[in-house]
Amino acid sequence: MTTTASTIEIPGYRAGTWVIDPTHSEVGFSIRHLMISKVKGKFERFQATFVTAEDPLESSVTASAEVASINTNEPNRDGHLRTGDFFSADEFPTIDFVSTGVRVVDGDFKVDGDLTIKGVTKPVTFDFDFGGFGGDPYGNYKAGASAKTVINREEFGLTYNAALETGGMLLGDQVTITLELQAALQQ
């Protein structure tokens, strides 16, 4: 069931332009490795702007992460991820997201948009969870949220893999993208 704007109440919600606070936010991901566990990583440098409308369902977001800032806590792997085997960071320096709509399904927010990785753009939907709104000690009005989606990396041209002697492949196809966000309302 999709909810209409007239039934949405978000305590503390304000319309305006919000800019991500990178010191209180994280752009992370995880992928199955060796078919037995998950490897996690994050992008150290990113930016995002949210425009919240009077009607929350008319809000929008644009975001970008610098591929060269990838960090999986293993420098050799990070270097490999920047190469043509994976992200081709020199040719495609950013991963970009532009929302195309916001909706509510069974009481949960969904943010639809176009995700571009390695020059390939595909539609994705993030499950979006408002953490809340409030002021910080410096007079800024802040919003917090979490978001998550799962993509198939091969659909974005990230096809590198290796067969394992024990059967199966080195890397899974599914990548979970997780966002922990805090943004400040611009005055």
mmCIF file with all atom_site columns, C-alpha atoms in Angstrom:
data_model
loop_
_atom_site.group_PDB
_atom_site.id
_atom_site.type_symbol
_atom_site.label_atom_id
_atom_site.label_alt_id
_atom_site.label_comp_id
_atom_site.label_asym_id
_atom_site.label_entity_id
_atom_site.label_seq_id
_atom_site.pdbx_PDB_ins_code
_atom_site.Cartn_x
_atom_site.Cartn_y
_atom_site.Cartn_z
_atom_site.occupancy
_atom_site.B_iso_or_equiv
_atom_site.pdbx_formal_charge
_atom_site.auth_seq_id
_atom_site.auth_comp_id
_atom_site.auth_asym_id
_atom_site.auth_atom_id
_atom_site.pdbx_PDB_model_num
ATOM 1   C CA . MET A 1 1   ? 0.000  0.000   0.000   1.00 0.00 ? 1   MET A CA 1
ATOM 2   C CA . THR A 1 2   ? 1.397  3.396   -1.000  1.00 0.00 ? 2   THR A CA 1
ATOM 3   C CA . THR A 1 3   ? 0.705  6.316   1.331   1.00 0.00 ? 3   THR A CA 1
ATOM 4   C CA . THR A 1 4   ? -0.317 9.751   0.103   1.00 0.00 ? 4   THR A CA 1
ATOM 5   C CA . ALA A 1 5   ? 1.336  12.942  1.353   1.00 0.00 ? 5   ALA A CA 1
ATOM 6   C CA . SER A 1 6   ? -1.685 13.979  3.388   1.00 0.00 ? 6   SER A CA 1
ATOM 7   C CA . THR A 1 7   ? -1.181 11.026  5.740   1.00 0.00 ? 7   THR A CA 1
ATOM 8   C CA . ILE A 1 8   ? 2.568  11.546  6.380   1.00 0.00 ? 8   ILE A CA 1
ATOM 9   C CA . GLU A 1 9   ? 3.591  13.061  9.694   1.00 0.00 ? 9   GLU A CA 1
ATOM 10  C CA . ILE A 1 10  ? 7.294  13.276  10.536  1.00 0.00 ? 10  ILE A CA 1
ATOM 11  C CA . PRO A 1 11  ? 8.049  14.869  13.916  1.00 0.00 ? 11  PRO A CA 1
ATOM 12  C CA . GLY A 1 12  ? 10.565 17.709  13.530  1.00 0.00 ? 12  GLY A CA 1
ATOM 13  C CA . TYR A 1 13  ? 10.433 17.683  9.721   1.00 0.00 ? 13  TYR A CA 1
ATOM 14  C CA . ARG A 1 14  ? 11.325 20.963  7.985   1.00 0.00 ? 14  ARG A CA 1
ATOM 15  C CA . ALA A 1 15  ? 11.363 21.846  4.315   1.00 0.00 ? 15  ALA A CA 1
ATOM 16  C CA . GLY A 1 16  ? 14.657 23.179  2.979   1.00 0.00 ? 16  GLY A CA 1
ATOM 17  C CA . THR A 1 17  ? 18.084 22.300  1.649   1.00 0.00 ? 17  THR A CA 1
ATOM 18  C CA . TRP A 1 18  ? 20.274 20.009  3.740   1.00 0.00 ? 18  TRP A CA 1
ATOM 19  C CA . VAL A 1 19  ? 23.966 19.284  3.243   1.00 0.00 ? 19  VAL A CA 1
ATOM 20  C CA . ILE A 1 20  ? 25.559 16.065  4.463   1.00 0.00 ? 20  ILE A CA 1
ATOM 21  C CA . ASP A 1 21  ? 27.847 16.251  7.488   1.00 0.00 ? 21  ASP A CA 1
ATOM 22  C CA . PRO A 1 22  ? 30.657 13.847  6.495   1.00 0.00 ? 22  PRO A CA 1
ATOM 23  C CA . THR A 1 23  ? 32.095 13.695  10.021  1.00 0.00 ? 23  THR A CA 1
ATOM 24  C CA . HIS A 1 24  ? 28.837 12.143  11.252  1.00 0.00 ? 24  HIS A CA 1
ATOM 25  C CA . SER A 1 25  ? 27.966 10.082  8.176   1.00 0.00 ? 25  SER A CA 1
ATOM 26  C CA . GLU A 1 26  ? 29.208 6.938   6.444   1.00 0.00 ? 26  GLU A CA 1
ATOM 27  C CA . VAL A 1 27  ? 28.872 5.411   2.975   1.00 0.00 ? 27  VAL A CA 1
ATOM 28  C CA . GLY A 1 28  ? 29.529 1.704   3.393   1.00 0.00 ? 28  GLY A CA 1
ATOM 29  C CA . PHE A 1 29  ? 29.168 -1.571  1.528   1.00 0.00 ? 29  PHE A CA 1
ATOM 30  C CA . SER A 1 30  ? 29.585 -5.295  2.026   1.00 0.00 ? 30  SER A CA 1
ATOM 31  C CA . ILE A 1 31  ? 30.096 -8.220  -0.334  1.00 0.00 ? 31  ILE A CA 1
ATOM 32  C CA . ARG A 1 32  ? 30.360 -11.971 0.176   1.00 0.00 ? 32  ARG A CA 1
ATOM 33  C CA . HIS A 1 33  ? 33.982 -13.168 0.045   1.00 0.00 ? 33  HIS A CA 1
ATOM 34  C CA . LEU A 1 34  ? 35.168 -16.769 -0.419  1.00 0.00 ? 34  LEU A CA 1
ATOM 35  C CA . MET A 1 35  ? 31.492 -17.736 -0.155  1.00 0.00 ? 35  MET A CA 1
ATOM 36  C CA . ILE A 1 36  ? 31.877 -17.909 3.653   1.00 0.00 ? 36  ILE A CA 1
ATOM 37  C CA . SER A 1 37  ? 31.929 -14.364 5.025   1.00 0.00 ? 37  SER A CA 1
ATOM 38  C CA . LYS A 1 38  ? 31.422 -10.724 4.099   1.00 0.00 ? 38  LYS A CA 1
ATOM 39  C CA . VAL A 1 39  ? 34.034 -8.059  3.525   1.00 0.00 ? 39  VAL A CA 1
ATOM 40  C CA . LYS A 1 40  ? 33.021 -4.517  4.417   1.00 0.00 ? 40  LYS A CA 1
ATOM 41  C CA . GLY A 1 41  ? 34.329 -1.236  3.153   1.00 0.00 ? 41  GLY A CA 1
ATOM 42  C CA . LYS A 1 42  ? 33.475 2.423   2.890   1.00 0.00 ? 42  LYS A CA 1
ATOM 43  C CA . PHE A 1 43  ? 34.170 5.527   0.895   1.00 0.00 ? 43  PHE A CA 1
ATOM 44  C CA . GLU A 1 44  ? 36.039 8.151   2.914   1.00 0.00 ? 44  GLU A CA 1
ATOM 45  C CA . ARG A 1 45  ? 35.056 11.137  0.730   1.00 0.00 ? 45  ARG A CA 1
ATOM 46  C CA . PHE A 1 46  ? 31.483 11.798  -0.329  1.00 0.00 ? 46  PHE A CA 1
ATOM 47  C CA . GLN A 1 47  ? 28.928 14.561  -0.563  1.00 0.00 ? 47  GLN A CA 1
ATOM 48  C CA . ALA A 1 48  ? 25.152 14.779  -0.679  1.00 0.00 ? 48  ALA A CA 1
ATOM 49  C CA . THR A 1 49  ? 22.455 17.422  -0.812  1.00 0.00 ? 49  THR A CA 1
ATOM 50  C CA . PHE A 1 50  ? 18.864 16.765  0.213   1.00 0.00 ? 50  PHE A CA 1
ATOM 51  C CA . VAL A 1 51  ? 16.009 19.073  -0.687  1.00 0.00 ? 51  VAL A CA 1
ATOM 52  C CA . THR A 1 52  ? 13.039 18.404  1.547   1.00 0.00 ? 52  THR A CA 1
ATOM 53  C CA . ALA A 1 53  ? 9.758  19.714  0.162   1.00 0.00 ? 53  ALA A CA 1
ATOM 54  C CA . GLU A 1 54  ? 6.636  20.738  2.061   1.00 0.00 ? 54  GLU A CA 1
ATOM 55  C CA . ASP A 1 55  ? 5.267  17.414  0.811   1.00 0.00 ? 55  ASP A CA 1
ATOM 56  C CA . PRO A 1 56  ? 7.941  14.873  1.873   1.00 0.00 ? 56  PRO A CA 1
ATOM 57  C CA . LEU A 1 57  ? 7.132  12.745  -1.182  1.00 0.00 ? 57  LEU A CA 1
ATOM 58  C CA . GLU A 1 58  ? 8.387  15.582  -3.423  1.00 0.00 ? 58  GLU A CA 1
ATOM 59  C CA . SER A 1 59  ? 11.814 15.658  -1.749  1.00 0.00 ? 59  SER A CA 1
ATOM 60  C CA . SER A 1 60  ? 15.025 14.869  -3.630  1.00 0.00 ? 60  SER A CA 1
ATOM 61  C CA . VAL A 1 61  ? 18.654 13.915  -3.104  1.00 0.00 ? 61  VAL A CA 1
ATOM 62  C CA . THR A 1 62  ? 21.847 14.048  -5.130  1.00 0.00 ? 62  THR A CA 1
ATOM 63  C CA . ALA A 1 63  ? 24.953 12.290  -3.857  1.00 0.00 ? 63  ALA A CA 1
ATOM 64  C CA . SER A 1 64  ? 28.445 11.370  -4.954  1.00 0.00 ? 64  SER A CA 1
ATOM 65  C CA . ALA A 1 65  ? 31.278 9.238   -3.535  1.00 0.00 ? 65  ALA A CA 1
ATOM 66  C CA . GLU A 1 66  ? 34.913 9.475   -4.653  1.00 0.00 ? 66  GLU A CA 1
ATOM 67  C CA . VAL A 1 67  ? 36.042 6.049   -5.873  1.00 0.00 ? 67  VAL A CA 1
ATOM 68  C CA . ALA A 1 68  ? 39.705 6.769   -4.997  1.00 0.00 ? 68  ALA A CA 1
ATOM 69  C CA . SER A 1 69  ? 38.652 7.104   -1.346  1.00 0.00 ? 69  SER A CA 1
ATOM 70  C CA . ILE A 1 70  ? 37.588 3.442   -1.073  1.00 0.00 ? 70  ILE A CA 1
ATOM 71  C CA . ASN A 1 71  ? 38.776 1.838   2.168   1.00 0.00 ? 71  ASN A CA 1
ATOM 72  C CA . THR A 1 72  ? 38.429 -1.851  3.046   1.00 0.00 ? 72  THR A CA 1
ATOM 73  C CA . ASN A 1 73  ? 41.247 -1.737  5.622   1.00 0.00 ? 73  ASN A CA 1
ATOM 74  C CA . GLU A 1 74  ? 43.557 -3.569  3.219   1.00 0.00 ? 74  GLU A CA 1
ATOM 75  C CA . PRO A 1 75  ? 45.675 -1.204  1.048   1.00 0.00 ? 75  PRO A CA 1
ATOM 76  C CA . ASN A 1 76  ? 46.514 -3.804  -1.627  1.00 0.00 ? 76  ASN A CA 1
ATOM 77  C CA . ARG A 1 77  ? 42.836 -4.698  -2.078  1.00 0.00 ? 77  ARG A CA 1
ATOM 78  C CA . ASP A 1 78  ? 41.880 -1.006  -2.137  1.00 0.00 ? 78  ASP A CA 1
ATOM 79  C CA . GLY A 1 79  ? 44.458 -0.402  -4.867  1.00 0.00 ? 79  GLY A CA 1
ATOM 80  C CA . HIS A 1 80  ? 43.075 -3.329  -6.880  1.00 0.00 ? 80  HIS A CA 1
ATOM 81  C CA . LEU A 1 81  ? 39.513 -2.012  -6.481  1.00 0.00 ? 81  LEU A CA 1
ATOM 82  C CA . ARG A 1 82  ? 40.608 1.299   -8.072  1.00 0.00 ? 82  ARG A CA 1
ATOM 83  C CA . THR A 1 83  ? 41.898 -0.473  -11.221 1.00 0.00 ? 83  THR A CA 1
ATOM 84  C CA . GLY A 1 84  ? 40.113 -1.474  -14.412 1.00 0.00 ? 84  GLY A CA 1
ATOM 85  C CA . ASP A 1 85  ? 39.337 -4.880  -12.862 1.00 0.00 ? 85  ASP A CA 1
ATOM 86  C CA . PHE A 1 86  ? 36.765 -3.074  -10.726 1.00 0.00 ? 86  PHE A CA 1
ATOM 87  C CA . PHE A 1 87  ? 35.941 0.655   -10.563 1.00 0.00 ? 87  PHE A CA 1
ATOM 88  C CA . SER A 1 88  ? 38.425 2.196   -13.068 1.00 0.00 ? 88  SER A CA 1
ATOM 89  C CA . ALA A 1 89  ? 38.845 5.164   -10.721 1.00 0.00 ? 89  ALA A CA 1
ATOM 90  C CA . ASP A 1 90  ? 40.898 7.231   -13.184 1.00 0.00 ? 90  ASP A CA 1
ATOM 91  C CA . GLU A 1 91  ? 38.215 7.040   -15.872 1.00 0.00 ? 91  GLU A CA 1
ATOM 92  C CA . PHE A 1 92  ? 35.176 7.012   -13.533 1.00 0.00 ? 92  PHE A CA 1
ATOM 93  C CA . PRO A 1 93  ? 36.203 8.995   -10.426 1.00 0.00 ? 93  PRO A CA 1
ATOM 94  C CA . THR A 1 94  ? 32.795 9.066   -8.742  1.00 0.00 ? 94  THR A CA 1
ATOM 95  C CA . ILE A 1 95  ? 29.804 6.914   -7.940  1.00 0.00 ? 95  ILE A CA 1
ATOM 96  C CA . ASP A 1 96  ? 26.671 9.049   -8.276  1.00 0.00 ? 96  ASP A CA 1
ATOM 97  C CA . PHE A 1 97  ? 23.065 8.871   -7.152  1.00 0.00 ? 97  PHE A CA 1
ATOM 98  C CA . VAL A 1 98  ? 20.184 11.115  -8.224  1.00 0.00 ? 98  VAL A CA 1
ATOM 99  C CA . SER A 1 99  ? 16.758 10.446  -6.776  1.00 0.00 ? 99  SER A CA 1
ATOM 100 C CA . THR A 1 100 ? 13.739 10.134  -9.028  1.00 0.00 ? 100 THR A CA 1
ATOM 101 C CA . GLY A 1 101 ? 11.041 9.814   -6.358  1.00 0.00 ? 101 GLY A CA 1
ATOM 102 C CA . VAL A 1 102 ? 10.089 9.199   -2.766  1.00 0.00 ? 102 VAL A CA 1
ATOM 103 C CA . ARG A 1 103 ? 7.236  6.945   -1.706  1.00 0.00 ? 103 ARG A CA 1
ATOM 104 C CA . VAL A 1 104 ? 5.855  5.177   1.333   1.00 0.00 ? 104 VAL A CA 1
ATOM 105 C CA . VAL A 1 105 ? 5.049  1.468   1.155   1.00 0.00 ? 105 VAL A CA 1
ATOM 106 C CA . ASP A 1 106 ? 3.430  -0.219  4.159   1.00 0.00 ? 106 ASP A CA 1
ATOM 107 C CA . GLY A 1 107 ? 4.633  2.639   6.374   1.00 0.00 ? 107 GLY A CA 1
ATOM 108 C CA . ASP A 1 108 ? 8.245  2.496   5.154   1.00 0.00 ? 108 ASP A CA 1
ATOM 109 C CA . PHE A 1 109 ? 9.968  5.188   3.082   1.00 0.00 ? 109 PHE A CA 1
ATOM 110 C CA . LYS A 1 110 ? 11.510 4.200   -0.252  1.00 0.00 ? 110 LYS A CA 1
ATOM 111 C CA . VAL A 1 111 ? 13.807 6.504   -2.212  1.00 0.00 ? 111 VAL A CA 1
ATOM 112 C CA . ASP A 1 112 ? 13.998 5.591   -5.882  1.00 0.00 ? 112 ASP A CA 1
ATOM 113 C CA . GLY A 1 113 ? 16.783 6.883   -8.078  1.00 0.00 ? 113 GLY A CA 1
ATOM 114 C CA . ASP A 1 114 ? 19.474 6.363   -10.648 1.00 0.00 ? 114 ASP A CA 1
ATOM 115 C CA . LEU A 1 115 ? 22.798 4.958   -9.440  1.00 0.00 ? 115 LEU A CA 1
ATOM 116 C CA . THR A 1 116 ? 25.820 5.378   -11.716 1.00 0.00 ? 116 THR A CA 1
ATOM 117 C CA . ILE A 1 117 ? 28.873 3.184   -11.209 1.00 0.00 ? 117 ILE A CA 1
ATOM 118 C CA . LYS A 1 118 ? 31.678 2.878   -13.754 1.00 0.00 ? 118 LYS A CA 1
ATOM 119 C CA . GLY A 1 119 ? 29.639 4.789   -16.327 1.00 0.00 ? 119 GLY A CA 1
ATOM 120 C CA . VAL A 1 120 ? 26.614 2.484   -16.048 1.00 0.00 ? 120 VAL A CA 1
ATOM 121 C CA . THR A 1 121 ? 23.343 3.927   -14.721 1.00 0.00 ? 121 THR A CA 1
ATOM 122 C CA . LYS A 1 122 ? 20.643 1.677   -13.278 1.00 0.00 ? 122 LYS A CA 1
ATOM 123 C CA . PRO A 1 123 ? 17.524 2.343   -11.205 1.00 0.00 ? 123 PRO A CA 1
ATOM 124 C CA . VAL A 1 124 ? 17.757 1.398   -7.526  1.00 0.00 ? 124 VAL A CA 1
ATOM 125 C CA . THR A 1 125 ? 15.541 1.755   -4.469  1.00 0.00 ? 125 THR A CA 1
ATOM 126 C CA . PHE A 1 126 ? 16.896 2.574   -1.032  1.00 0.00 ? 126 PHE A CA 1
ATOM 127 C CA . ASP A 1 127 ? 14.952 1.579   2.071   1.00 0.00 ? 127 ASP A CA 1
ATOM 128 C CA . PHE A 1 128 ? 15.062 4.859   3.999   1.00 0.00 ? 128 PHE A CA 1
ATOM 129 C CA . ASP A 1 129 ? 14.633 5.220   7.749   1.00 0.00 ? 129 ASP A CA 1
ATOM 130 C CA . PHE A 1 130 ? 14.421 8.648   9.396   1.00 0.00 ? 130 PHE A CA 1
ATOM 131 C CA . GLY A 1 131 ? 16.442 8.751   12.595  1.00 0.00 ? 131 GLY A CA 1
ATOM 132 C CA . GLY A 1 132 ? 14.963 12.079  13.599  1.00 0.00 ? 132 GLY A CA 1
ATOM 133 C CA . PHE A 1 133 ? 15.588 15.797  13.708  1.00 0.00 ? 133 PHE A CA 1
ATOM 134 C CA . GLY A 1 134 ? 17.075 18.127  16.276  1.00 0.00 ? 134 GLY A CA 1
ATOM 135 C CA . GLY A 1 135 ? 19.449 20.933  17.082  1.00 0.00 ? 135 GLY A CA 1
ATOM 136 C CA . ASP A 1 136 ? 23.150 20.514  17.834  1.00 0.00 ? 136 ASP A CA 1
ATOM 137 C CA . PRO A 1 137 ? 25.119 22.557  20.416  1.00 0.00 ? 137 PRO A CA 1
ATOM 138 C CA . TYR A 1 138 ? 26.251 24.975  17.663  1.00 0.00 ? 138 TYR A CA 1
ATOM 139 C CA . GLY A 1 139 ? 22.807 26.133  16.565  1.00 0.00 ? 139 GLY A CA 1
ATOM 140 C CA . ASN A 1 140 ? 22.516 23.842  13.546  1.00 0.00 ? 140 ASN A CA 1
ATOM 141 C CA . TYR A 1 141 ? 19.299 21.972  12.831  1.00 0.00 ? 141 TYR A CA 1
ATOM 142 C CA . LYS A 1 142 ? 20.204 18.373  11.922  1.00 0.00 ? 142 LYS A CA 1
ATOM 143 C CA . ALA A 1 143 ? 18.469 15.393  10.349  1.00 0.00 ? 143 ALA A CA 1
ATOM 144 C CA . GLY A 1 144 ? 19.557 11.791  10.751  1.00 0.00 ? 144 GLY A CA 1
ATOM 145 C CA . ALA A 1 145 ? 18.690 8.791   8.628   1.00 0.00 ? 145 ALA A CA 1
ATOM 146 C CA . SER A 1 146 ? 19.809 5.348   7.524   1.00 0.00 ? 146 SER A CA 1
ATOM 147 C CA . ALA A 1 147 ? 19.381 3.874   4.055   1.00 0.00 ? 147 ALA A CA 1
ATOM 148 C CA . LYS A 1 148 ? 20.103 0.521   2.478   1.00 0.00 ? 148 LYS A CA 1
ATOM 149 C CA . THR A 1 149 ? 19.904 -1.165  -0.912  1.00 0.00 ? 149 THR A CA 1
ATOM 150 C CA . VAL A 1 150 ? 21.285 -4.285  -2.571  1.00 0.00 ? 150 VAL A CA 1
ATOM 151 C CA . ILE A 1 151 ? 22.668 -4.215  -6.099  1.00 0.00 ? 151 ILE A CA 1
ATOM 152 C CA . ASN A 1 152 ? 24.103 -6.792  -8.473  1.00 0.00 ? 152 ASN A CA 1
ATOM 153 C CA . ARG A 1 153 ? 27.647 -5.527  -9.125  1.00 0.00 ? 153 ARG A CA 1
ATOM 154 C CA . GLU A 1 154 ? 27.843 -7.255  -12.509 1.00 0.00 ? 154 GLU A CA 1
ATOM 155 C CA . GLU A 1 155 ? 24.992 -5.068  -13.816 1.00 0.00 ? 155 GLU A CA 1
ATOM 156 C CA . PHE A 1 156 ? 27.338 -2.097  -13.296 1.00 0.00 ? 156 PHE A CA 1
ATOM 157 C CA . GLY A 1 157 ? 30.284 -3.654  -15.138 1.00 0.00 ? 157 GLY A CA 1
ATOM 158 C CA . LEU A 1 158 ? 32.051 -4.888  -11.987 1.00 0.00 ? 158 LEU A CA 1
ATOM 159 C CA . THR A 1 159 ? 32.537 -8.408  -13.298 1.00 0.00 ? 159 THR A CA 1
ATOM 160 C CA . TYR A 1 160 ? 35.987 -9.387  -11.997 1.00 0.00 ? 160 TYR A CA 1
ATOM 161 C CA . ASN A 1 161 ? 35.990 -12.719 -10.156 1.00 0.00 ? 161 ASN A CA 1
ATOM 162 C CA . ALA A 1 162 ? 38.101 -15.825 -9.654  1.00 0.00 ? 162 ALA A CA 1
ATOM 163 C CA . ALA A 1 163 ? 37.175 -19.483 -9.287  1.00 0.00 ? 163 ALA A CA 1
ATOM 164 C CA . LEU A 1 164 ? 38.054 -21.142 -5.981  1.00 0.00 ? 164 LEU A CA 1
ATOM 165 C CA . GLU A 1 165 ? 39.813 -24.512 -5.776  1.00 0.00 ? 165 GLU A CA 1
ATOM 166 C CA . THR A 1 166 ? 37.095 -25.626 -3.360  1.00 0.00 ? 166 THR A CA 1
ATOM 167 C CA . GLY A 1 167 ? 34.355 -24.641 -5.811  1.00 0.00 ? 167 GLY A CA 1
ATOM 168 C CA . GLY A 1 168 ? 32.433 -21.429 -6.155  1.00 0.00 ? 168 GLY A CA 1
ATOM 169 C CA . MET A 1 169 ? 33.750 -17.955 -6.751  1.00 0.00 ? 169 MET A CA 1
ATOM 170 C CA . LEU A 1 170 ? 35.942 -15.495 -4.845  1.00 0.00 ? 170 LEU A CA 1
ATOM 171 C CA . LEU A 1 171 ? 33.283 -12.752 -4.783  1.00 0.00 ? 171 LEU A CA 1
ATOM 172 C CA . GLY A 1 172 ? 29.515 -12.742 -4.572  1.00 0.00 ? 172 GLY A CA 1
ATOM 173 C CA . ASP A 1 173 ? 27.416 -10.799 -7.066  1.00 0.00 ? 173 ASP A CA 1
ATOM 174 C CA . GLN A 1 174 ? 25.282 -8.985  -4.497  1.00 0.00 ? 174 GLN A CA 1
ATOM 175 C CA . VAL A 1 175 ? 26.614 -5.830  -2.838  1.00 0.00 ? 175 VAL A CA 1
ATOM 176 C CA . THR A 1 176 ? 24.769 -4.277  0.087   1.00 0.00 ? 176 THR A CA 1
ATOM 177 C CA . ILE A 1 177 ? 25.126 -0.494  0.248   1.00 0.00 ? 177 ILE A CA 1
ATOM 178 C CA . THR A 1 178 ? 24.485 1.044   3.658   1.00 0.00 ? 178 THR A CA 1
ATOM 179 C CA . LEU A 1 179 ? 24.278 4.733   4.465   1.00 0.00 ? 179 LEU A CA 1
ATOM 180 C CA . GLU A 1 180 ? 24.371 6.357   7.880   1.00 0.00 ? 180 GLU A CA 1
ATOM 181 C CA . LEU A 1 181 ? 23.503 9.987   7.308   1.00 0.00 ? 181 LEU A CA 1
ATOM 182 C CA . GLN A 1 182 ? 23.461 13.224  9.229   1.00 0.00 ? 182 GLN A CA 1
ATOM 183 C CA . ALA A 1 183 ? 22.764 16.490  7.418   1.00 0.00 ? 183 ALA A CA 1
ATOM 184 C CA . ALA A 1 184 ? 22.461 20.127  8.423   1.00 0.00 ? 184 ALA A CA 1
ATOM 185 C CA . LEU A 1 185 ? 19.665 22.440  7.293   1.00 0.00 ? 185 LEU A CA 1
ATOM 186 C CA . GLN A 1 186 ? 21.157 25.342  5.375   1.00 0.00 ? 186 GLN A CA 1
ATOM 187 C CA . GLN A 1 187 ? 20.157 28.823  6.532   1.00 0.00 ? 187 GLN A CA 1
#
